[in-house]
Short mmCIF file of C-alpha atoms and ligand atoms in Angstrom, two decimals:
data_model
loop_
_atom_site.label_atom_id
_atom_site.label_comp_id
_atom_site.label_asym_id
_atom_site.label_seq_id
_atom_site.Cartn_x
_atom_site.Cartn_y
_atom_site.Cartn_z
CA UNK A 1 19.03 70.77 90.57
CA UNK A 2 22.12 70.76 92.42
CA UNK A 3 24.06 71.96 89.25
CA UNK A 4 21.60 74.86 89.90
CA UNK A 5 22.59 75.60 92.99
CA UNK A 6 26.33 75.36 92.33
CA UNK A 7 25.88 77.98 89.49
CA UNK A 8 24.33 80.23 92.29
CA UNK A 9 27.22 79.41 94.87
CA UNK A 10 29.69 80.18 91.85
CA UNK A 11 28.31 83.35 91.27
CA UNK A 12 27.80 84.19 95.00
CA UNK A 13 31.54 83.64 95.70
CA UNK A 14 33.11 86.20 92.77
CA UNK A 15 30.43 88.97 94.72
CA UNK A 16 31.56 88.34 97.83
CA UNK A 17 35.05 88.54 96.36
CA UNK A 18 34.32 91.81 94.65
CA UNK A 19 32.49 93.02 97.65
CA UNK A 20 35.42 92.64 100.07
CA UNK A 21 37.39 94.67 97.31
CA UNK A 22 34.32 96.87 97.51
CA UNK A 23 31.29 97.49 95.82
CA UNK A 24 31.53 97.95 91.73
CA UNK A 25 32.08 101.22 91.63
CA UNK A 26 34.43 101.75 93.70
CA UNK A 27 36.48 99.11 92.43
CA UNK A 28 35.78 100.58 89.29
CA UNK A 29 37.05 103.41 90.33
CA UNK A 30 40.17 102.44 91.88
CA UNK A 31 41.19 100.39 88.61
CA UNK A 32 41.43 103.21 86.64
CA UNK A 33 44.77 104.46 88.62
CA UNK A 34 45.81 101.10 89.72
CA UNK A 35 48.91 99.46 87.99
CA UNK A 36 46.02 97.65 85.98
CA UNK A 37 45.31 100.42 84.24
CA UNK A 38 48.35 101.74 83.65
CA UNK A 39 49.74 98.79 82.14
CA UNK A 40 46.51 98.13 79.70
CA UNK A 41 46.60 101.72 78.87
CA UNK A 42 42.91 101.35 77.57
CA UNK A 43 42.03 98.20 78.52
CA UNK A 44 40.23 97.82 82.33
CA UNK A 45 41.45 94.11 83.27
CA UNK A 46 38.77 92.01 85.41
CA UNK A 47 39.95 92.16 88.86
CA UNK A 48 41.19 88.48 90.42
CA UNK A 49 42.78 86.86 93.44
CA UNK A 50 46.43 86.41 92.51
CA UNK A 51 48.39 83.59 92.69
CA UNK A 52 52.13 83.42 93.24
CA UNK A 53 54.20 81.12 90.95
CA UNK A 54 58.16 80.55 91.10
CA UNK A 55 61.28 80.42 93.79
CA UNK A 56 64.16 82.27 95.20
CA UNK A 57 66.49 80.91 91.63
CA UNK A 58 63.98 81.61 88.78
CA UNK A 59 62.41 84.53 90.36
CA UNK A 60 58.30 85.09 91.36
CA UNK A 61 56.19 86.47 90.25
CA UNK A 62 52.21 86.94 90.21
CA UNK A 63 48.82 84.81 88.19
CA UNK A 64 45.67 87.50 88.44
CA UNK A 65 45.46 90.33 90.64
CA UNK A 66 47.71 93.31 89.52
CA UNK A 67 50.16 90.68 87.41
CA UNK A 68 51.26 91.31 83.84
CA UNK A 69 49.65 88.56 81.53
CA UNK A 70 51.95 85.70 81.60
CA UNK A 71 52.60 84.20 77.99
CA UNK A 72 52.95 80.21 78.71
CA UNK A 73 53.91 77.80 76.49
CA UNK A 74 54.97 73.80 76.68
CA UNK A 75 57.35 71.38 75.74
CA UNK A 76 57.29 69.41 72.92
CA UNK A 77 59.58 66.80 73.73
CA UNK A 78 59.69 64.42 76.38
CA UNK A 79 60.18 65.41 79.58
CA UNK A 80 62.61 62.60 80.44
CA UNK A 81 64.41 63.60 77.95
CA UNK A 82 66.58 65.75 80.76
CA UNK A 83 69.11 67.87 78.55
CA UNK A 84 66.65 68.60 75.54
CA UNK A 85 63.54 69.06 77.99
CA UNK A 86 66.26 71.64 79.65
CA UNK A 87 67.22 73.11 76.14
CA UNK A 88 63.67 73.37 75.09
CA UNK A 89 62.48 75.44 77.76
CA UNK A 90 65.37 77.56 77.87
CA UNK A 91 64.97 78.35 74.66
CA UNK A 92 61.40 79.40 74.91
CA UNK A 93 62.43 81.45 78.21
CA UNK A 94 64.69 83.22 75.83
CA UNK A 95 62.27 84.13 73.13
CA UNK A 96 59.49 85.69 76.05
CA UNK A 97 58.02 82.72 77.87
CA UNK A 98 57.21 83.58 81.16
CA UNK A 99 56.19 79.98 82.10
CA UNK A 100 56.46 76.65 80.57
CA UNK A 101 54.24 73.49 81.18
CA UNK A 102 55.92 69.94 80.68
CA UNK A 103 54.21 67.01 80.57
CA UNK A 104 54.75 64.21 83.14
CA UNK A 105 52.62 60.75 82.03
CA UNK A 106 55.86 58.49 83.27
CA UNK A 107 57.93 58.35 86.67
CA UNK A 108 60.68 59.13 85.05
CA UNK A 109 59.46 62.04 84.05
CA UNK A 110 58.29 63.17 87.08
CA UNK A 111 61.73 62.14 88.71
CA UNK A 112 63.41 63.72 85.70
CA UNK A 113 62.51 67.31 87.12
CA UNK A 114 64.67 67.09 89.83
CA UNK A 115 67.30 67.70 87.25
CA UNK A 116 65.57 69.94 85.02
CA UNK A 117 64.06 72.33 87.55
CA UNK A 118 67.17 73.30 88.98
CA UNK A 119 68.63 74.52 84.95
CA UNK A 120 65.75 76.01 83.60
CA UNK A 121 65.27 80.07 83.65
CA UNK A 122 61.19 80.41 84.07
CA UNK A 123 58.43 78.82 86.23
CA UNK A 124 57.71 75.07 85.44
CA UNK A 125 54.17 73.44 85.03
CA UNK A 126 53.35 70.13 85.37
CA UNK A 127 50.75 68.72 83.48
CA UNK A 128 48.87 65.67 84.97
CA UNK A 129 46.49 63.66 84.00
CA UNK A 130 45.06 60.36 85.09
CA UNK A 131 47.62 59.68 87.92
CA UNK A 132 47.15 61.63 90.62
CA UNK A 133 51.03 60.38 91.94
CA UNK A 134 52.39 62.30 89.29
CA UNK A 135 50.98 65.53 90.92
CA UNK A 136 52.63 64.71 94.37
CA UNK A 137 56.06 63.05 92.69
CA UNK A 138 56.32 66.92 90.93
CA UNK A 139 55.75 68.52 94.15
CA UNK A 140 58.36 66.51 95.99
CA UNK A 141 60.81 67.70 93.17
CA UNK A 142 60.01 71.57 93.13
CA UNK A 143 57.92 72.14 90.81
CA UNK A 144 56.30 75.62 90.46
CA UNK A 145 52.62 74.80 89.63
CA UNK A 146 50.21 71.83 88.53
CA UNK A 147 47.56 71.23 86.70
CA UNK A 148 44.90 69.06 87.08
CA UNK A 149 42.34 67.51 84.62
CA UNK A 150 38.60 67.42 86.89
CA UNK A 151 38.00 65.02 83.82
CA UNK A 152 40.65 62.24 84.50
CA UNK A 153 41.47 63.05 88.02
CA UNK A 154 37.98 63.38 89.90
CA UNK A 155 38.38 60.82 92.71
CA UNK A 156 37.97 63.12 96.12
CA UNK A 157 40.81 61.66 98.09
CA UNK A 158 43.24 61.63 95.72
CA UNK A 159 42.79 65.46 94.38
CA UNK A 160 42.46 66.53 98.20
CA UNK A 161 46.35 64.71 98.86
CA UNK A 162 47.28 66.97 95.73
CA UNK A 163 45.64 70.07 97.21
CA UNK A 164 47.72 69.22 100.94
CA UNK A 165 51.15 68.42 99.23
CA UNK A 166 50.69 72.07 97.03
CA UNK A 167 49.25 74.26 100.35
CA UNK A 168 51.98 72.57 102.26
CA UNK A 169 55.21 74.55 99.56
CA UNK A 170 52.83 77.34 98.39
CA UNK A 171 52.47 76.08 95.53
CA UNK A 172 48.96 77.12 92.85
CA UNK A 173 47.45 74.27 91.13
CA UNK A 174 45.67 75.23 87.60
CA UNK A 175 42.28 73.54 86.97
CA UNK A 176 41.92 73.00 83.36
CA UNK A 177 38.24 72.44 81.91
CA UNK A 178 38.75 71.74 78.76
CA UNK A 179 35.66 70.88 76.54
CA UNK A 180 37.32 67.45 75.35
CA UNK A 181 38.08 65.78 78.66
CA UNK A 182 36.00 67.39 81.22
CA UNK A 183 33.82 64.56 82.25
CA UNK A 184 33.16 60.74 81.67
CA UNK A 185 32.62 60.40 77.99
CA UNK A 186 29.92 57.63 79.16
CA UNK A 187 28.30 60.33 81.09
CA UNK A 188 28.80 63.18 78.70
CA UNK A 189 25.28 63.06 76.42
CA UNK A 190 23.14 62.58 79.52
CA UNK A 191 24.45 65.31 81.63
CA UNK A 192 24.42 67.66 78.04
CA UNK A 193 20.95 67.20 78.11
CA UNK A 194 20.09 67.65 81.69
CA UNK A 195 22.55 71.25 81.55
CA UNK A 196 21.98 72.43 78.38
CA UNK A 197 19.14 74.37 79.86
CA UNK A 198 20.61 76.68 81.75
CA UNK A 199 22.25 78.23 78.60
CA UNK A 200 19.16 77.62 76.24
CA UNK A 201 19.88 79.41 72.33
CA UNK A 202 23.32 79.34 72.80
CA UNK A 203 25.53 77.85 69.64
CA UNK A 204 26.99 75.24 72.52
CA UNK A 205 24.68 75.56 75.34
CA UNK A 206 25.16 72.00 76.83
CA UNK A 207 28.95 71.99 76.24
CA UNK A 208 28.87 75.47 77.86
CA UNK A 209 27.18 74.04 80.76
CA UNK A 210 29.22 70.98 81.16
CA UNK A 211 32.14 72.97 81.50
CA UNK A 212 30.78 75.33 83.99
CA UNK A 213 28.78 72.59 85.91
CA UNK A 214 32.27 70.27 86.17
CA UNK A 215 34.18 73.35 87.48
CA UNK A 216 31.67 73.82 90.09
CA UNK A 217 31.92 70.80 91.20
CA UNK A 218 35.42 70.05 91.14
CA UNK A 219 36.10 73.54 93.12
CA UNK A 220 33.70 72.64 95.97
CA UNK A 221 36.35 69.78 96.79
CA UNK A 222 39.54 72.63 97.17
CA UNK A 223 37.05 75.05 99.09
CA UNK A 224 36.40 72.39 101.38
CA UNK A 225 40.36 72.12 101.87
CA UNK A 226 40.78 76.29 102.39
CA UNK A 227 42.72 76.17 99.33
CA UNK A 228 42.77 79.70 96.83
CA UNK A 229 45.81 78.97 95.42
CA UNK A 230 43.78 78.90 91.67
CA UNK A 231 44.09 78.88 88.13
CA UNK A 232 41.12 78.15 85.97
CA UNK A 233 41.04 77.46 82.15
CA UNK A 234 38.43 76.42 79.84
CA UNK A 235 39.68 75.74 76.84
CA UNK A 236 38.34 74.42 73.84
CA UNK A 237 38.70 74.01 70.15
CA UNK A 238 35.79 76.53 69.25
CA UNK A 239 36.66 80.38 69.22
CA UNK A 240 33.12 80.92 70.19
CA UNK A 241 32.87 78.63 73.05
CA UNK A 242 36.40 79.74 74.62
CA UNK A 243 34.69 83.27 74.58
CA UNK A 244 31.53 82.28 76.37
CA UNK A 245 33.26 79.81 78.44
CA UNK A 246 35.94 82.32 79.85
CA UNK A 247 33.06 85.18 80.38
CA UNK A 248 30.54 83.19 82.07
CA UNK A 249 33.62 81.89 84.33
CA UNK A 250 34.59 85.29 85.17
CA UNK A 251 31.69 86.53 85.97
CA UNK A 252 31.15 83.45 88.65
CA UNK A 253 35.02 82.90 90.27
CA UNK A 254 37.17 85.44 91.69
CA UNK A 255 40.31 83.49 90.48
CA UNK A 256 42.85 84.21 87.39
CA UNK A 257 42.51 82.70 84.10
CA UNK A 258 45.01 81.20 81.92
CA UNK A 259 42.97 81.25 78.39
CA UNK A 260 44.13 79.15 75.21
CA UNK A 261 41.85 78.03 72.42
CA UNK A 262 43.18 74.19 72.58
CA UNK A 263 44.76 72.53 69.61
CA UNK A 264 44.32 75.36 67.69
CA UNK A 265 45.70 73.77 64.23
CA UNK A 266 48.82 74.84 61.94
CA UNK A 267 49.81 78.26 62.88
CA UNK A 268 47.98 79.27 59.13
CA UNK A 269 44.57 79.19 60.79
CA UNK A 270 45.19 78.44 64.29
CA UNK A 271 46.46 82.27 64.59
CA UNK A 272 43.14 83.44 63.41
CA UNK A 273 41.21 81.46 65.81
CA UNK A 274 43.44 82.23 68.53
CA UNK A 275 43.43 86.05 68.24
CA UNK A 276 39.63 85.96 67.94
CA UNK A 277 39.21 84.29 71.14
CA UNK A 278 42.59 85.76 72.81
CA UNK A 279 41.84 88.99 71.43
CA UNK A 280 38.11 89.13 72.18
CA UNK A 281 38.68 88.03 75.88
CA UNK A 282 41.50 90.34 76.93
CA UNK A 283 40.15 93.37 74.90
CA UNK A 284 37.00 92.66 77.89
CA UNK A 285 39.54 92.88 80.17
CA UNK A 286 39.27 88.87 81.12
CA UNK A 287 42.56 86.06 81.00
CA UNK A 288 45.67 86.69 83.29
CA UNK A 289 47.77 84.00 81.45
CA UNK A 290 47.74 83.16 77.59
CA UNK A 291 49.20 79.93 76.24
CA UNK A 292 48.30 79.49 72.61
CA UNK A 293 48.51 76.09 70.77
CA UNK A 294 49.80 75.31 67.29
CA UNK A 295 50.63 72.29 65.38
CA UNK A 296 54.07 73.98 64.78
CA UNK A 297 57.18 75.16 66.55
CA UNK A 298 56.14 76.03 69.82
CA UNK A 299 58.42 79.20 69.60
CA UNK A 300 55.70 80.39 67.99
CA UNK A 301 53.04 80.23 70.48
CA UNK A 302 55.37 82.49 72.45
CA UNK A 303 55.80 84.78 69.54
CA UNK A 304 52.02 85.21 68.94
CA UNK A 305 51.00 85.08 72.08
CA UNK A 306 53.67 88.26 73.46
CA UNK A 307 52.04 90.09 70.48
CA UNK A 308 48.08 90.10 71.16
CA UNK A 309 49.55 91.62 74.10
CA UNK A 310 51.51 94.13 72.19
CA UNK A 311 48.63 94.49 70.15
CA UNK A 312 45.78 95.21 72.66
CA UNK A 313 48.61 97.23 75.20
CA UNK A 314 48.62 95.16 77.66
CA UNK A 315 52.56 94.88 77.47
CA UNK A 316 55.95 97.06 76.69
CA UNK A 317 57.02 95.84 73.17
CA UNK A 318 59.91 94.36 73.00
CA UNK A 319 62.33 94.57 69.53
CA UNK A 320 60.70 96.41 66.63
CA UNK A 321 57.36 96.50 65.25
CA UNK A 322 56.96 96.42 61.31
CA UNK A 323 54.54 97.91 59.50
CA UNK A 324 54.75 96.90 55.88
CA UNK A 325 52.42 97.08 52.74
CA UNK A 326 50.13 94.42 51.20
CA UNK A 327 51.71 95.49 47.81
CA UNK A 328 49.23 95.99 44.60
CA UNK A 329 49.72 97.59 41.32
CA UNK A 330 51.42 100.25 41.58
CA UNK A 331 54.90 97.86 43.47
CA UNK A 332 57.93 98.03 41.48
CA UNK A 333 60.60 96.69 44.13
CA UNK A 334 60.69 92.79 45.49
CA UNK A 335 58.84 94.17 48.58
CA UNK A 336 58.16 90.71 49.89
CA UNK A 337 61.92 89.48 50.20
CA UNK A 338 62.64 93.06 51.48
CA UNK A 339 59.95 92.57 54.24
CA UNK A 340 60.76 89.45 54.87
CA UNK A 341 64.85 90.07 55.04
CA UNK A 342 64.64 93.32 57.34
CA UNK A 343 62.21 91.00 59.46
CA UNK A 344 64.79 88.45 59.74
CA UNK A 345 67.88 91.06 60.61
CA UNK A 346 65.72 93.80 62.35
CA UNK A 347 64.33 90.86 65.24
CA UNK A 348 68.24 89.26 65.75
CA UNK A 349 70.14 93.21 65.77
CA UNK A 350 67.41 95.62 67.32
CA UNK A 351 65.92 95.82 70.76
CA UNK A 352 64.31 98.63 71.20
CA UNK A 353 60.28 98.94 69.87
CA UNK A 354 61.34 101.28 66.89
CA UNK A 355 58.61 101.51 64.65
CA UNK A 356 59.71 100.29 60.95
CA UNK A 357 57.99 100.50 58.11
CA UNK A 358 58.21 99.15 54.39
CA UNK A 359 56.50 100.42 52.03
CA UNK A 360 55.90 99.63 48.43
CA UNK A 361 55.42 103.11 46.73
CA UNK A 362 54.93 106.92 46.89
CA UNK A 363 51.80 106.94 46.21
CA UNK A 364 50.30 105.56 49.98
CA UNK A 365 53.75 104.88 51.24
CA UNK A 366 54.40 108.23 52.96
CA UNK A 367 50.60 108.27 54.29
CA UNK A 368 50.72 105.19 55.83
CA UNK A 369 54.39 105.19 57.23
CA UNK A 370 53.12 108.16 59.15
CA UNK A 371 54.58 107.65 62.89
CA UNK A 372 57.66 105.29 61.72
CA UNK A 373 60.67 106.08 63.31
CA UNK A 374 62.26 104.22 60.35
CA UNK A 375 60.49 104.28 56.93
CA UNK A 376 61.38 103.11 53.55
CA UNK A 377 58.79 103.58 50.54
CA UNK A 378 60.41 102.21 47.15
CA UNK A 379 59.79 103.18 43.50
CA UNK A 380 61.13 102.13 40.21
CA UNK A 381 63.80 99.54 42.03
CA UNK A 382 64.26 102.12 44.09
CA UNK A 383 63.71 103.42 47.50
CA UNK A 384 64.14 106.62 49.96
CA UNK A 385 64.54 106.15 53.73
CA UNK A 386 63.61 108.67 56.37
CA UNK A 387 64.42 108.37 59.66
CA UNK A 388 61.77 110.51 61.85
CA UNK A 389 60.29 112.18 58.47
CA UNK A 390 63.65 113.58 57.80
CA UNK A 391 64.93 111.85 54.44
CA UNK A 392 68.48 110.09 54.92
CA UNK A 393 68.91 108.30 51.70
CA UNK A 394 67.56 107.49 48.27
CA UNK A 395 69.02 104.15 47.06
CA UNK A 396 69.19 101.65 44.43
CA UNK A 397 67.13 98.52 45.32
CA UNK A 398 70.00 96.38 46.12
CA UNK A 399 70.93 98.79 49.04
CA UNK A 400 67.68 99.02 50.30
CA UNK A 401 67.95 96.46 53.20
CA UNK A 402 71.80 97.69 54.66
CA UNK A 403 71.18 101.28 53.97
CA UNK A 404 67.72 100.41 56.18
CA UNK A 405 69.75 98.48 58.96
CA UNK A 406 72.25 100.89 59.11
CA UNK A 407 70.10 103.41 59.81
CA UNK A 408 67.63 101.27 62.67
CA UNK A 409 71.14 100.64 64.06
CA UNK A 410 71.77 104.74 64.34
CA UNK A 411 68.90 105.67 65.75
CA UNK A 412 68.59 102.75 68.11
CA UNK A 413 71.95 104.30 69.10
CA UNK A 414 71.23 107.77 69.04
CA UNK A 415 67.90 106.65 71.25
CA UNK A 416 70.51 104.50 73.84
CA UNK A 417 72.53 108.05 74.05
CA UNK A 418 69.13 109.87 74.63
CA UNK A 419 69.72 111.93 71.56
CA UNK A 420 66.38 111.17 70.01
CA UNK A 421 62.95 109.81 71.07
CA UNK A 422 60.78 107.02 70.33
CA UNK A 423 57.88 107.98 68.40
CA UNK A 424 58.87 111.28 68.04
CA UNK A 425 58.32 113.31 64.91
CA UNK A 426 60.78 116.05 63.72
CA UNK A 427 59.71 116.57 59.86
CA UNK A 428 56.45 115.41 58.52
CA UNK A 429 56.14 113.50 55.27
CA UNK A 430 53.68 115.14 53.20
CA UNK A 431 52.41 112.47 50.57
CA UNK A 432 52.62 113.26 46.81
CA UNK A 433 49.50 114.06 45.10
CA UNK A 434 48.82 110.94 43.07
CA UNK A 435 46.96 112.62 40.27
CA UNK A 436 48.66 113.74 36.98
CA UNK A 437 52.21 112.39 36.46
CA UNK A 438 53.20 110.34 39.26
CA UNK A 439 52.87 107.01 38.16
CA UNK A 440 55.12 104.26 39.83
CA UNK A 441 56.95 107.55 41.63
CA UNK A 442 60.26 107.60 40.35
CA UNK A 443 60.14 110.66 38.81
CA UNK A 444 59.45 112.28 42.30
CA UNK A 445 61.49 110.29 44.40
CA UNK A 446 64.20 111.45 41.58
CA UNK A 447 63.93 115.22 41.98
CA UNK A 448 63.16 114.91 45.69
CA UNK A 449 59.89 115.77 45.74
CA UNK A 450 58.18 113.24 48.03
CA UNK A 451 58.84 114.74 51.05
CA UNK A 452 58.43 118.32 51.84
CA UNK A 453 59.83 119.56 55.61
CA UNK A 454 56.74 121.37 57.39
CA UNK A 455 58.35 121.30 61.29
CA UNK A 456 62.04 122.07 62.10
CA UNK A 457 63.14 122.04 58.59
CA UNK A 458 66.41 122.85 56.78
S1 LIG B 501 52.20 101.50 49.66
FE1 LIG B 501 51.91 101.77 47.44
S2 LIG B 501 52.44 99.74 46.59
FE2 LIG B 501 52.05 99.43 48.77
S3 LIG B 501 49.88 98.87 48.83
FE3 LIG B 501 50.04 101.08 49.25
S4 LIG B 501 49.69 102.01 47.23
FE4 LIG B 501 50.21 99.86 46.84
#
């Protein structure tokens, strides 16, 4: 029963934590006007410890507490590898990373960090498993966090020399549960059966348990130490049981958590099991650092990852967002390789979140480009751009995509001078009726009759 008794303890500890932030409602209270709140607009984030991560070159910055989510990603390549390891996480820093996690099975990769720490632009994680040297080795070279497997590096002594060397240069150490490797695979079916009762009718009760059970255990050994420098995941392949993982965890530990649904797949469906989990989880308010994982480019995980965030508020946008039509019968421009081409131009020339949208027709076009700062909506191989509601241009289909550019460009410009406003309207697009005549549009977008000027018209 003493995985009982652990779940109690667990539980007991994020209370007391709460309670020295004071009691629920209070806290409650205070998140509402705290930087929390105002970053996640709607969204209350769970309240955590927070850990520090980085030095005096790359910059630090916090894990939990008050922190932005950090998007995290790793390398694909091998670490020893010193000049593309460099490249590689460079290159993710550059497209929003905010950490990077490198693996480090060898000595010389370990010993290759000494060179690779010193040229790289965002935190570095090492990721250790089964050798508990490696841990120490990335210390002694400056690394910026580890993690540690409780499921191939359980031995007391050894994690408790990891624990010292980290306390020692400040340095947080991630414990990562995942459902694959979190205990003996010997032990695994007898301790599923003795825990699966503690989460009885639940899709994967015992795994569920496991997961909580090994934490437990494994965090007894850095309370023991005085150490708080934490991280927890809990990742596994299952949407579902990431969800219930990361909310049973958060409602026992007062310590951030980095969430990831593990080998997630190609990006084709890994994206949709991602933003389930991701997207369930940090709509409750719960995960303080996102890494996703895909069976592709790992650029991607960055991408995907920065916009859940975008998605759910809980960060600034960055570049534009594009808001484009599924297309149906009524298309009668290539809107695909239009989307696709302004997509392509719009994320290498713009930086500012102007909201851009492509649309197929007249018919839904102006409706649903409502609150663009940029729209296009096409017709007959042609298409009519508006800029604010206010209609700049009606051009063949072949212009489409510079007249569009040309016109993000201005009023990314005219924003930069503080001549015009994000989101702001100025005319509003009144949408055709689509009854009678109006067919594919053309006729309307001909004699100018799409749009009709209702606020500070000419
Ligand atoms: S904007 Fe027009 S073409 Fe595109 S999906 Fe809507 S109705 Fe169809």
């Amino acid at each position: 029963m003493s995985e009982r008794r652990n779940f109690r303890n667990g539980t007991q500890a994020a209370i007391a934590f709460m309670a020295s932030e004071g009691n629920g409602e209070s806290r409650v209270g205070r998140a509402q006007t705290s930087t929390l709140a105002t970053l996640a607009q709607m969204i209350e984030r769970r309240r955590t410890r927070k850990v520090m991560v980085g030095d005096d070159r790359v910059g630090r910055f916090g894990i939990g507490g008050d922190a932005r989510v950090a998007v995290q990603t790793m390398t694909a390549g091998y670490t020893h590898d010193i000049d593309a390891c460099v490249a590689e996480i460079n290159r993710y820093a550059d497209a929003g990373a905010d950490i990077v996690r490198v693996a480090v099975p060898e000595r010389k990769d370990t010993e290759a960090l000494k060179q690779i720490i010193p040229q790289v632009k965002v935190p570095l994680v090492a990721d250790v498993h089964f050798h508990f040297q490696r841990a120490l080795e990335a210390v002694e070279a400056g690394i910026h966090k580890i993690r540690l497997n409780p499921g191939n590096i359980s031995d007391r002594d050894q994690v408790n020399k990891v624990i010292d060397a980290c306390k020692e240069r400040g340095i947080p150490i991630r414990i990562g549960v995942n459902e694959g490797s979190i205990i003996e695979r010997k032990d695994k079916q007898r301790r599923a059966e003795e825990l699966g009762m503690y989460f009885e009718g639940h899709k994967s009760g015992h795994l569920l348990a496991l997961m909580v059970a090994k934490l437990e255990e494994y965090l007894d050994i850095f309370h023991a130490r005085g150490f708080e420098d934490i991280v927890i995941s809990a990742k596994s392949m299952d949407a579902q049981l990431c969800i219930d993982a990361y909310t049973e965890i958060a409602k026992r530990f007062p310590y951030p958590l980095h969430l990831g649904v593990t080998h997630a797949g190609p990006k084709s469906t890994g994206t949709i099991r991602t933003a389930v989990a991701l997207g369930t989880l940090l709509a409750n308010g719960i995960g303080d650092t996102i890494r996703i994982s895909y069976a592709s480019d790992h650029i991607d995980e960055v991408k995907d990852g920065l916009e859940i965030l975008y998605c759910l508020g809980l960060r600034t946008r960055k570049g534009v967002e594009l808001i484009a039509c599924p297309t149906c019968g009524r298309i009668q421009v290539d809107l695909f390789s239009l989307v696709k081409e302004v997509e392509r131009k719009l994320d290498k020339e713009i930086t500012l979140p102007i909201k851009v949208a492509v649309m197929g027709c007249v018919v839904n076009g102006p409706g649903e480009a409502e609150g663009a700062d940029v729209a296009v909506f096409a017709g007959d191989r042609r298409g009519i751009i508006y800029v604010q509601g206010q209609r700049v241009a009606n051009v063949p289909e072949e212009e489409i995509l510079p007249r569009l550019l040309q016109e993000c460009k201005e009023f990314e410009a005219k924003v930069n001078r503080g001549e015009a406003k994000l989101g702001e309207k100025i005319v509003e697009i009144v949408p055709p009726d689509p009854i009678g005549e109006l067919g594919s549009g053309v006729d309307r977008i001909r004699k100018g009759l799409v749009e009709k000027v209702t606020v500070g018209g000419q």
